[in-house]
Amino acid sequence: MKYILLFAFAIITITSCQKKTENTTSQLRIDINYKVDDVPLFKDTMRYLNNAGDFYSVTRLEYYISDIVLHNANGDDYKSEQIQYVNAFTQATNQLVLDAVPNGTYTSFSCKIGLTAAKNLSNTLPNTSENVNMAWPDMMGGGYHFLKLEGHIATAAGDMGYAMHLGTDVGLVNCSVNKDIVISREIPNYLLTMNINEWYRSPNLYSIYFDGNHTMSSPALMTKIAANGYNIFTIE
Amino acid sequence: MIKMFCIMRVSKGGIFILLLLYISIIILGCKQNKNLDLPAINTGLTPYEIKYPNYIPIINMPSDNPLSFEGVALGRKLYYDPILSNNGKSCSSCHEKATAFTTFAANAIPHINEAWNNVFLWRGGIEGTLEDAMYFEVNEFFATDISKLNSDAEYKMLFKNVYNIEEISQTDIAKALAQYLRSLVSLNSTFDQYLQKKTMLTASELNGLYIFNSEKGECFHCHSLGLFQDNSFHNIGIDSIFEGVNMGRFMVTADLADMGKFKTPTLRNVALTAPYMHDGRFQTLEQVVEQYNSGVKKSSTLDPIMAKPSFEHGLQLTPQEKIDLISFLHSLTDTSFINNANH
């Protein structure tokens, strides 16, 4: 009797320390990449054409991504509190890792480029050497740049720079992708692709040359660009 | 633990107590051990801490070269000692403290807050940590003869104390120099005191800050508030034709897209670091401000920020606004930095 008891204890001892492996949630990795319609984005090469006819290059693409939501048909949305700084040309910043996403099938993905007013406060995000120049000056409303998209366009008078900067409430970009997304341990990652040409396409056809090559001081221009960001992403 | 149960004489009534004990052992025993990291070996060195406010980015401190008072002092001794070179020069022969360690002959970016840098030199010839930069100085620039240090009893003792080594290598010298340079922190200017609500700026300085930190002047886009630099390269339109040293980062990368780009220098202590720009072409801040106000030259690599209509057609600053911008730049002077006896 004593030995049976001891044996049972031993079994319990051994098994009790094992990690619980219930397969109800999974870690999801989203890799972000960039293209211009069908071609990949390369830094600093003057070779892209948007719908408004600008021939352009991209020298800088930095942004904050926040409010990531996976929408579920029965309303069980997965919401992430994560705020991530992304620099298109710095590989490590282009990996989003979402922990403990409940397994299942989601019907769409949404996120914001930028920060909602409550989170858009100066000196509140971790200040790293990479994102040091994302601050939006206090005298212009404070908080952070949501997006910095810079480069050059070709003009008759030679190359001219452009800087599409978004910030403050009017510059907040709501992004959405309708796509069935299956979360399970077998499918650990998805690819999120930003198509740069969408920034200039619809609903507001935007010409960098004619509409304006700098947006920062113009709420009207920021509003246009921000609206175009709605379907900037696709997911595979 | 199981053995313990065996030798115990278990009475029937005692079994419940035992069970309870057992369960609590299991529960306690299953707690994850969070203190697996061994405590840092006590080297007897005094840790040197760099304190900085929240408007300054987090420092990336290499784990294999922790700052200590002893390490910083060793680095400082090396910095001022011609033993490192073969021509009688020390680092300090060119980099002078009174001018925040810039050099007059060939205008260097001053040694201010280098702890936050990840690219060095005007053209970014060195990328990486301060240790990497110092290795370049010791190995390539000075071609330091380590036998001289290894036959110096005092240096042997000091290096043994800080790095626990018998033989001094160029890497060790670089590490010690990096510790010293990392200690050169300037975050106590009038402007810092203003941000920390310890002092007021004058009306002129305040207006200068407004111009600097808004679309009126656009300066903040590259000289980001805080470090006043961005670890990045820009063509700001001081030239439109690029020859010789003015080719900038192109000389390092051979990429035409880098033509005429230079590293953004910090503007901390800028009132002390004349002449200005990579080639020292401007003698005064008045000339620099006038360059930004009306002298921006176009070229295909001109920074997008500088292609704003306001730059192209001139910032249109009034004489008073130029004075204000310059008085703001003067508020970035940190006299405690250059008067610090430990530097």
XYZ file of C-alpha atoms in Angstrom:
579
model
C 0.000 0.000 0.000
C 2.735 2.400 1.000
C 4.581 1.760 -2.229
C 1.550 2.283 -4.395
C 1.031 5.597 -2.688
C 4.639 6.567 -3.209
C 4.440 5.573 -6.847
C 1.331 7.674 -7.305
C 3.058 10.646 -5.669
C 6.043 10.236 -7.914
C 3.843 10.228 -11.024
C 1.954 13.272 -9.859
C 5.195 15.066 -9.066
C 6.624 14.412 -12.480
C 3.544 15.295 -14.480
C 2.458 18.308 -12.446
C 5.426 20.404 -13.516
C 4.830 19.901 -17.211
C 3.685 22.997 -19.050
C 0.047 23.067 -20.000
C -0.164 22.817 -23.752
C -3.744 23.620 -24.531
C -3.982 24.535 -28.174
C -6.496 27.322 -27.831
C -4.222 30.236 -28.745
C -1.286 30.697 -31.068
C 1.486 33.155 -31.548
C 1.047 34.979 -34.815
C 3.901 36.522 -36.725
C 3.149 39.093 -39.391
C 5.980 40.059 -41.723
C 5.536 43.357 -43.495
C 6.877 43.977 -46.955
C 6.477 46.639 -49.622
C 5.761 46.885 -53.275
C 4.641 49.392 -55.842
C 1.821 47.675 -57.685
C 3.592 44.591 -58.968
C 7.237 45.411 -58.330
C 9.146 45.296 -55.049
C 10.137 48.544 -53.359
C 13.800 49.476 -53.375
C 15.215 52.462 -51.555
C 16.301 55.453 -53.537
C 15.691 54.259 -57.074
C 13.787 56.566 -59.373
C 11.568 54.064 -61.136
C 8.019 54.089 -59.830
C 4.956 55.596 -61.437
C 1.720 56.434 -59.627
C -1.769 56.869 -61.106
C -1.449 60.645 -61.055
C 1.602 60.436 -63.289
C 4.393 61.178 -60.808
C 7.605 59.329 -61.548
C 9.072 58.823 -58.100
C 11.554 57.261 -55.683
C 11.269 56.493 -51.972
C 14.128 57.478 -49.669
C 12.351 57.090 -46.342
C 9.308 55.190 -45.115
C 8.683 55.128 -41.382
C 5.434 54.798 -39.468
C 3.702 53.606 -36.338
C 1.250 50.742 -36.546
C -1.311 50.368 -33.753
C -4.784 49.100 -32.872
C -4.418 45.802 -34.673
C -7.709 43.911 -34.680
C -8.612 40.527 -36.110
C -12.369 40.542 -36.678
C -14.378 37.424 -36.097
C -17.778 36.688 -37.644
C -19.319 36.031 -34.227
C -17.925 39.241 -32.756
C -15.086 37.654 -30.815
C -12.532 40.153 -32.072
C -8.904 39.839 -31.144
C -7.491 43.259 -30.215
C -3.817 43.995 -29.694
C -2.526 46.873 -27.582
C 0.793 46.776 -29.379
C 2.271 49.938 -30.892
C 5.108 49.246 -33.270
C 7.568 51.569 -34.948
C 8.291 50.410 -38.480
C 11.040 51.492 -40.827
C 10.520 49.886 -44.219
C 14.258 49.711 -44.753
C 15.168 48.213 -41.364
C 14.279 44.536 -41.505
C 13.862 43.903 -37.770
C 11.123 46.512 -37.400
C 9.007 44.772 -40.050
C 8.054 41.819 -37.899
C 4.937 42.048 -35.808
C 4.549 39.342 -33.215
C 1.140 38.956 -31.618
C 1.049 36.653 -28.637
C -1.821 34.410 -27.656
C -4.222 34.994 -30.533
C -7.232 32.688 -30.007
C -7.295 30.015 -32.685
C -10.035 30.206 -35.248
C -11.005 31.821 -38.491
C -11.149 35.595 -38.683
C -12.839 37.416 -41.486
C -10.836 40.625 -41.637
C -7.823 42.476 -40.352
C -7.684 46.134 -39.395
C -5.080 48.455 -37.952
C -4.169 52.106 -37.749
C -1.169 53.868 -39.121
C -0.621 56.379 -36.395
C -1.978 56.740 -32.900
C -5.401 57.640 -31.600
C -5.542 60.926 -29.691
C -5.362 59.278 -26.265
C -2.083 57.586 -27.165
C -0.617 60.382 -29.256
C 1.169 62.241 -26.476
C 4.705 63.631 -26.662
C 7.473 61.665 -24.922
C 5.257 58.722 -23.979
C 6.513 56.001 -26.340
C 9.875 54.365 -25.651
C 12.421 56.722 -27.136
C 14.920 54.744 -29.167
C 17.695 55.842 -31.492
C 15.663 54.493 -34.409
C 12.483 56.426 -33.804
C 14.032 59.541 -32.307
C 12.986 61.741 -35.189
C 9.335 60.676 -35.190
C 8.363 63.361 -32.664
C 5.732 65.807 -33.933
C 6.603 69.264 -32.608
C 4.533 70.421 -29.665
C 3.888 73.748 -31.351
C 2.200 71.855 -34.175
C 0.013 69.720 -31.950
C 2.536 67.380 -30.324
C 2.649 63.599 -30.273
C 4.300 61.672 -33.063
C 4.633 61.535 -36.821
C 2.307 58.722 -37.890
C 3.954 58.374 -41.267
C 7.012 59.731 -43.007
C 7.084 58.862 -46.689
C 9.826 60.762 -48.500
C 11.625 60.673 -51.796
C 12.029 62.487 -55.084
C 9.894 62.970 -58.157
C 11.139 63.686 -61.643
C 10.128 67.114 -62.994
C 11.021 69.061 -66.110
C 13.350 71.128 -63.931
C 15.113 68.104 -62.460
C 14.406 65.909 -59.462
C 12.362 67.451 -56.683
C 11.916 66.152 -53.155
C 8.607 65.275 -51.546
C 7.728 64.546 -47.918
C 4.335 63.035 -47.161
C 4.128 63.415 -43.404
C 1.037 62.527 -41.419
C 0.318 63.429 -37.811
C -2.445 64.762 -35.520
C -6.039 63.506 -35.663
C -6.618 64.403 -39.321
C -3.627 62.281 -40.305
C -4.753 59.077 -38.615
C -5.039 56.239 -41.140
C -7.592 53.452 -40.731
C -6.499 50.377 -42.658
C -8.604 47.350 -43.367
C -8.202 44.063 -45.228
C -11.103 41.704 -45.930
C -9.610 38.274 -45.930
C -10.161 35.001 -44.135
C -7.321 34.565 -41.711
C -6.950 31.196 -40.066
C -5.079 31.203 -36.799
C -3.725 27.872 -35.725
C -0.413 26.435 -34.681
C 0.059 25.116 -38.182
C -0.066 28.565 -39.770
C 2.367 30.652 -37.748
C 2.808 33.637 -40.019
C 1.216 35.900 -42.574
C 2.609 38.424 -44.996
C 1.255 41.952 -44.861
C 2.100 43.928 -47.967
C 1.914 47.699 -48.336
C 1.415 48.936 -51.875
C 2.943 52.412 -52.005
C 0.855 53.432 -55.015
C -2.330 53.139 -52.943
C -1.317 56.295 -51.063
C -1.930 58.220 -54.276
C -4.798 56.276 -55.864
C -8.232 56.317 -54.308
C -10.594 57.697 -53.276
C -8.385 60.767 -53.867
C -6.199 60.692 -56.948
C -3.152 62.521 -55.600
C -0.390 64.091 -57.633
C 2.723 64.844 -55.633
C 3.658 67.460 -58.209
C 0.301 69.227 -58.518
C -1.419 68.624 -55.173
C 1.605 69.272 -53.018
C 4.965 67.742 -52.235
C 4.738 68.504 -48.510
C 1.730 67.648 -46.392
C 2.776 68.436 -42.866
C 1.369 71.925 -42.566
C -1.775 71.178 -44.535
C -4.671 69.404 -42.805
C -6.422 69.189 -46.189
C -3.577 67.303 -47.842
C -3.070 65.058 -44.817
C -6.767 64.184 -44.855
C -6.552 63.162 -48.524
C -3.513 60.953 -48.074
C -4.848 59.425 -44.857
C -8.113 58.452 -46.589
C -6.164 56.757 -49.382
C -4.463 54.596 -46.773
C -7.631 52.577 -46.114
C -6.659 49.756 -48.453
C -2.910 50.215 -48.388
C -2.375 46.639 -47.172
C -3.088 43.180 -48.501
C -2.567 39.919 -46.636
C -1.370 36.547 -47.827
C 12.343 13.953 -1.582
C 10.866 10.572 -2.295
C 13.497 8.941 -0.081
C 12.412 11.216 2.705
C 8.947 9.690 2.559
C 10.374 6.200 2.726
C 12.265 6.653 5.926
C 9.422 8.408 7.571
C 7.109 6.241 9.563
C 3.696 7.122 8.279
C 0.855 6.794 10.703
C -2.652 6.781 9.235
C -3.579 10.119 10.806
C -0.316 11.650 9.673
C -1.043 10.881 6.035
C -3.260 13.936 5.587
C -0.626 16.207 7.000
C 1.884 14.598 4.736
C -0.414 15.023 1.757
C -0.851 18.686 2.544
C 2.881 19.133 2.846
C 3.368 17.282 -0.385
C 0.884 19.411 -2.280
C 2.441 22.585 -1.054
C 5.862 21.330 -2.106
C 4.530 20.627 -5.572
C 2.966 24.042 -5.841
C 6.064 25.822 -4.620
C 8.326 23.551 -6.627
C 6.500 24.335 -9.853
C 7.001 28.072 -9.554
C 9.241 29.168 -12.334
C 12.664 30.093 -11.196
C 13.088 33.650 -12.344
C 16.494 34.249 -10.825
C 18.444 31.957 -13.063
C 20.751 34.749 -14.216
C 23.871 34.680 -12.172
C 24.555 37.899 -10.320
C 27.216 40.006 -12.037
C 30.642 39.046 -10.855
C 31.778 41.643 -8.378
C 34.841 43.045 -10.027
C 35.415 45.667 -7.395
C 34.879 48.362 -10.043
C 32.603 51.296 -9.331
C 29.720 51.322 -11.848
C 29.374 54.567 -13.792
C 25.804 55.490 -14.558
C 24.674 57.861 -17.284
C 21.498 59.660 -16.307
C 19.320 61.254 -18.964
C 15.836 62.724 -19.197
C 12.948 61.099 -21.115
C 13.349 63.300 -24.184
C 16.660 61.539 -24.833
C 16.638 58.102 -26.520
C 17.575 54.953 -24.623
C 21.320 54.192 -24.785
C 22.384 50.858 -26.221
C 25.095 49.842 -23.801
C 27.274 46.934 -24.978
C 27.178 44.195 -22.348
C 30.840 43.300 -22.711
C 32.091 46.770 -21.812
C 30.147 47.994 -18.780
C 30.927 51.554 -17.758
C 32.963 52.001 -14.590
C 34.691 54.996 -13.054
C 37.980 53.129 -13.385
C 37.347 52.349 -17.070
C 36.396 55.936 -17.879
C 39.514 57.215 -16.078
C 41.699 54.786 -18.008
C 40.121 55.879 -21.291
C 40.691 59.503 -20.397
C 44.347 58.881 -19.592
C 44.791 57.211 -22.989
C 42.963 60.015 -24.772
C 45.408 62.611 -23.471
C 48.503 60.414 -23.889
C 50.699 60.537 -27.043
C 51.731 56.948 -26.280
C 48.913 55.821 -28.621
C 50.444 57.413 -31.688
C 53.769 57.203 -33.456
C 54.057 60.923 -34.183
C 53.898 62.490 -30.734
C 50.190 63.309 -31.035
C 47.446 62.401 -28.616
C 43.736 62.398 -29.432
C 43.517 65.642 -27.512
C 46.098 67.319 -29.761
C 43.362 67.649 -32.343
C 40.158 67.329 -30.327
C 40.101 70.181 -27.827
C 37.907 70.277 -24.777
C 37.296 74.033 -24.878
C 35.539 73.611 -28.216
C 33.604 70.520 -27.151
C 36.313 68.337 -28.721
C 35.884 69.486 -32.279
C 39.038 70.025 -34.335
C 39.984 73.253 -36.044
C 42.237 72.007 -38.780
C 39.764 69.654 -40.419
C 36.490 70.319 -38.705
C 35.360 67.157 -36.835
C 31.924 66.495 -35.432
C 32.409 67.309 -31.736
C 32.557 64.539 -29.112
C 29.197 65.227 -27.554
C 26.813 62.442 -26.566
C 28.649 59.958 -28.775
C 27.097 57.253 -26.566
C 23.955 57.604 -28.714
C 25.727 57.363 -32.077
C 25.608 54.422 -34.382
C 27.312 56.112 -37.325
C 30.499 58.129 -37.041
C 32.429 60.650 -39.115
C 30.894 63.140 -41.547
C 30.523 60.529 -44.264
C 29.597 57.643 -41.968
C 32.901 55.866 -42.592
C 32.284 53.895 -39.406
C 29.004 52.215 -38.544
C 28.416 50.349 -35.313
C 29.271 50.946 -31.695
C 31.621 53.432 -30.137
C 33.959 50.473 -29.577
C 34.051 49.917 -33.355
C 34.784 53.600 -33.911
C 37.577 53.579 -31.358
C 39.053 50.408 -32.818
C 39.305 52.236 -36.118
C 41.070 55.182 -34.451
C 43.549 52.945 -32.637
C 44.146 50.375 -35.328
C 43.975 52.354 -38.546
C 44.292 56.032 -37.739
C 46.996 55.839 -35.054
C 48.330 52.335 -35.821
C 48.980 52.138 -32.106
C 52.088 50.181 -31.143
C 50.783 47.973 -28.323
C 54.275 46.925 -27.231
C 54.719 50.450 -25.862
C 51.686 50.004 -23.607
C 52.615 46.465 -22.687
C 55.994 47.616 -21.419
C 54.419 50.362 -19.323
C 53.893 49.057 -15.790
C 51.174 51.563 -14.932
C 49.039 50.799 -17.999
C 49.484 47.068 -17.391
C 48.203 47.530 -13.857
C 45.269 49.728 -14.933
C 44.155 47.368 -17.721
C 44.487 44.404 -15.373
C 42.245 46.210 -12.921
C 39.541 47.168 -15.418
C 39.563 44.248 -17.868
C 41.395 41.554 -15.903
C 43.945 40.997 -18.678
C 47.710 40.440 -18.704
C 48.378 41.516 -22.291
C 46.907 44.755 -23.651
C 45.497 44.527 -27.200
C 44.220 47.226 -29.535
C 40.698 46.009 -28.804
C 41.190 46.672 -25.093
C 42.493 50.164 -25.798
C 39.459 50.790 -27.993
C 37.148 49.607 -25.218
C 38.714 51.923 -22.658
C 38.581 54.897 -25.050
C 34.939 54.060 -25.753
C 34.187 54.226 -22.040
C 35.701 57.680 -21.834
C 33.901 58.999 -24.910
C 30.649 57.551 -23.588
C 31.078 59.608 -20.428
C 31.174 62.849 -22.440
C 27.519 63.642 -21.931
C 26.185 67.139 -22.445
C 22.584 67.465 -21.277
C 22.696 70.513 -19.083
C 22.290 73.447 -21.446
C 19.976 76.357 -20.771
C 17.525 74.630 -23.094
C 17.616 71.420 -21.004
C 16.986 73.462 -17.887
C 14.050 75.051 -19.675
C 12.639 71.641 -20.677
C 13.033 70.518 -17.074
C 11.237 73.671 -15.922
C 14.236 74.937 -13.984
C 14.675 78.124 -15.968
C 12.937 80.343 -18.517
C 13.996 81.121 -22.049
C 14.055 84.748 -23.182
C 11.381 85.876 -25.627
C 13.951 85.799 -28.395
C 15.126 82.255 -27.534
C 11.508 81.102 -27.362
C 10.743 82.498 -30.780
C 13.919 80.847 -32.057
C 12.710 77.537 -30.610
C 9.415 78.054 -32.415
C 11.175 78.599 -35.746
C 13.485 75.636 -35.121
C 10.779 73.229 -34.046
C 8.027 74.022 -36.536
C 7.446 74.162 -40.244
C 8.745 77.709 -40.241
C 12.327 76.470 -40.065
C 12.010 72.673 -40.390
C 15.275 72.251 -38.468
C 13.822 69.596 -36.129
C 13.382 67.096 -38.947
C 17.094 66.340 -38.881
C 18.401 68.028 -35.736
C 15.755 66.191 -33.677
C 14.960 67.862 -30.384
C 16.965 66.094 -27.710
C 20.138 64.877 -29.333
C 19.843 67.483 -32.106
C 21.000 64.923 -34.664
C 19.437 61.833 -36.259
C 22.265 59.371 -36.980
C 21.440 59.877 -40.620
C 22.790 61.540 -43.780
C 21.397 64.415 -45.788
C 22.270 66.690 -48.666
C 21.192 70.092 -47.361
C 21.983 72.019 -50.494
C 25.184 73.842 -49.628
C 26.487 72.688 -53.029
C 24.927 71.613 -56.294
C 28.094 70.322 -57.920
C 29.997 67.747 -55.901
C 33.748 67.404 -56.108
C 36.456 66.083 -53.808
C 35.533 66.039 -50.126
C 32.119 67.504 -50.941
C 30.948 64.238 -52.470
C 30.106 63.168 -48.937
C 28.693 59.749 -48.205
C 29.120 58.766 -51.845
C 32.833 58.404 -51.008
C 31.936 55.592 -48.589
C 29.080 53.826 -50.405
C 29.814 54.632 -54.084
C 26.031 54.970 -54.417
C 25.046 57.978 -56.531
C 21.976 58.424 -54.329
C 24.380 59.378 -51.500
C 26.048 62.193 -53.417
C 26.577 65.272 -51.246
C 25.109 63.708 -48.113
C 26.704 64.247 -44.716
C 25.891 63.116 -41.241
C 23.675 65.532 -39.323
C 25.949 66.999 -36.630
C 24.565 67.603 -33.167
C 23.840 71.257 -32.480
C 24.575 70.952 -28.773
C 27.320 73.467 -27.919
C 27.209 74.649 -31.531
C 28.105 78.196 -30.444
C 31.510 76.784 -29.405
C 32.271 74.640 -32.439
C 32.958 77.108 -35.286
C 33.805 76.805 -38.108
C 30.757 74.978 -39.472
C 29.890 72.182 -41.917
C 32.093 69.257 -42.899
C 34.644 71.519 -44.540
C 34.391 74.381 -42.106
C 33.230 76.720 -44.862
C 31.185 78.968 -42.578
C 32.788 80.943 -39.772
C 29.660 82.120 -37.976
C 26.177 80.934 -37.125
C 24.885 84.009 -38.957
C 26.363 82.604 -42.161
C 24.879 79.162 -41.496
C 21.413 80.575 -40.884
C 21.656 82.713 -44.017
C 22.589 79.586 -45.971
C 19.390 77.883 -44.791
C 17.398 81.069 -45.268
C 18.363 81.889 -48.828
C 21.187 79.705 -50.092
C 19.732 76.229 -50.606
C 20.981 74.851 -53.922
C 19.072 72.267 -55.918
C 20.430 68.913 -57.000
C 19.011 65.440 -57.531
C 19.915 64.229 -54.038
C 18.764 67.349 -52.199
C 16.962 66.148 -49.089
C 13.172 66.050 -49.552
C 12.752 68.307 -46.524
C 14.945 70.905 -48.201
C 12.771 70.741 -51.305
C 9.892 72.381 -49.512
C 8.735 75.432 -51.383
C 9.743 77.502 -48.354
C 13.354 76.388 -48.658
C 13.410 76.740 -52.404
C 12.077 80.245 -52.278
C 13.946 81.044 -49.083
C 12.634 80.735 -45.546
C 11.934 84.493 -45.647
C 13.081 84.994 -42.082
C 13.121 88.613 -40.945
C 16.349 90.017 -39.458
C 14.791 89.667 -36.004
C 13.796 86.038 -36.666
C 17.365 85.214 -37.685
C 18.604 86.738 -34.439
C 16.011 84.696 -32.541
C 17.026 81.442 -34.209
C 20.666 82.114 -33.368
C 19.892 82.988 -29.763
C 18.054 79.679 -29.503
C 21.147 77.906 -30.856
C 23.159 79.658 -28.132
C 20.802 78.253 -25.511
C 22.203 74.808 -26.428
C 25.555 75.715 -24.866
C 26.334 73.656 -21.790
C 29.120 75.374 -19.868
C 29.165 72.634 -17.237
C 30.256 70.277 -20.015
C 33.366 72.130 -21.095
C 34.225 73.132 -17.507
C 33.884 69.570 -16.222
C 37.274 68.671 -14.706
C 36.587 64.969 -15.351
C 36.492 65.472 -19.098
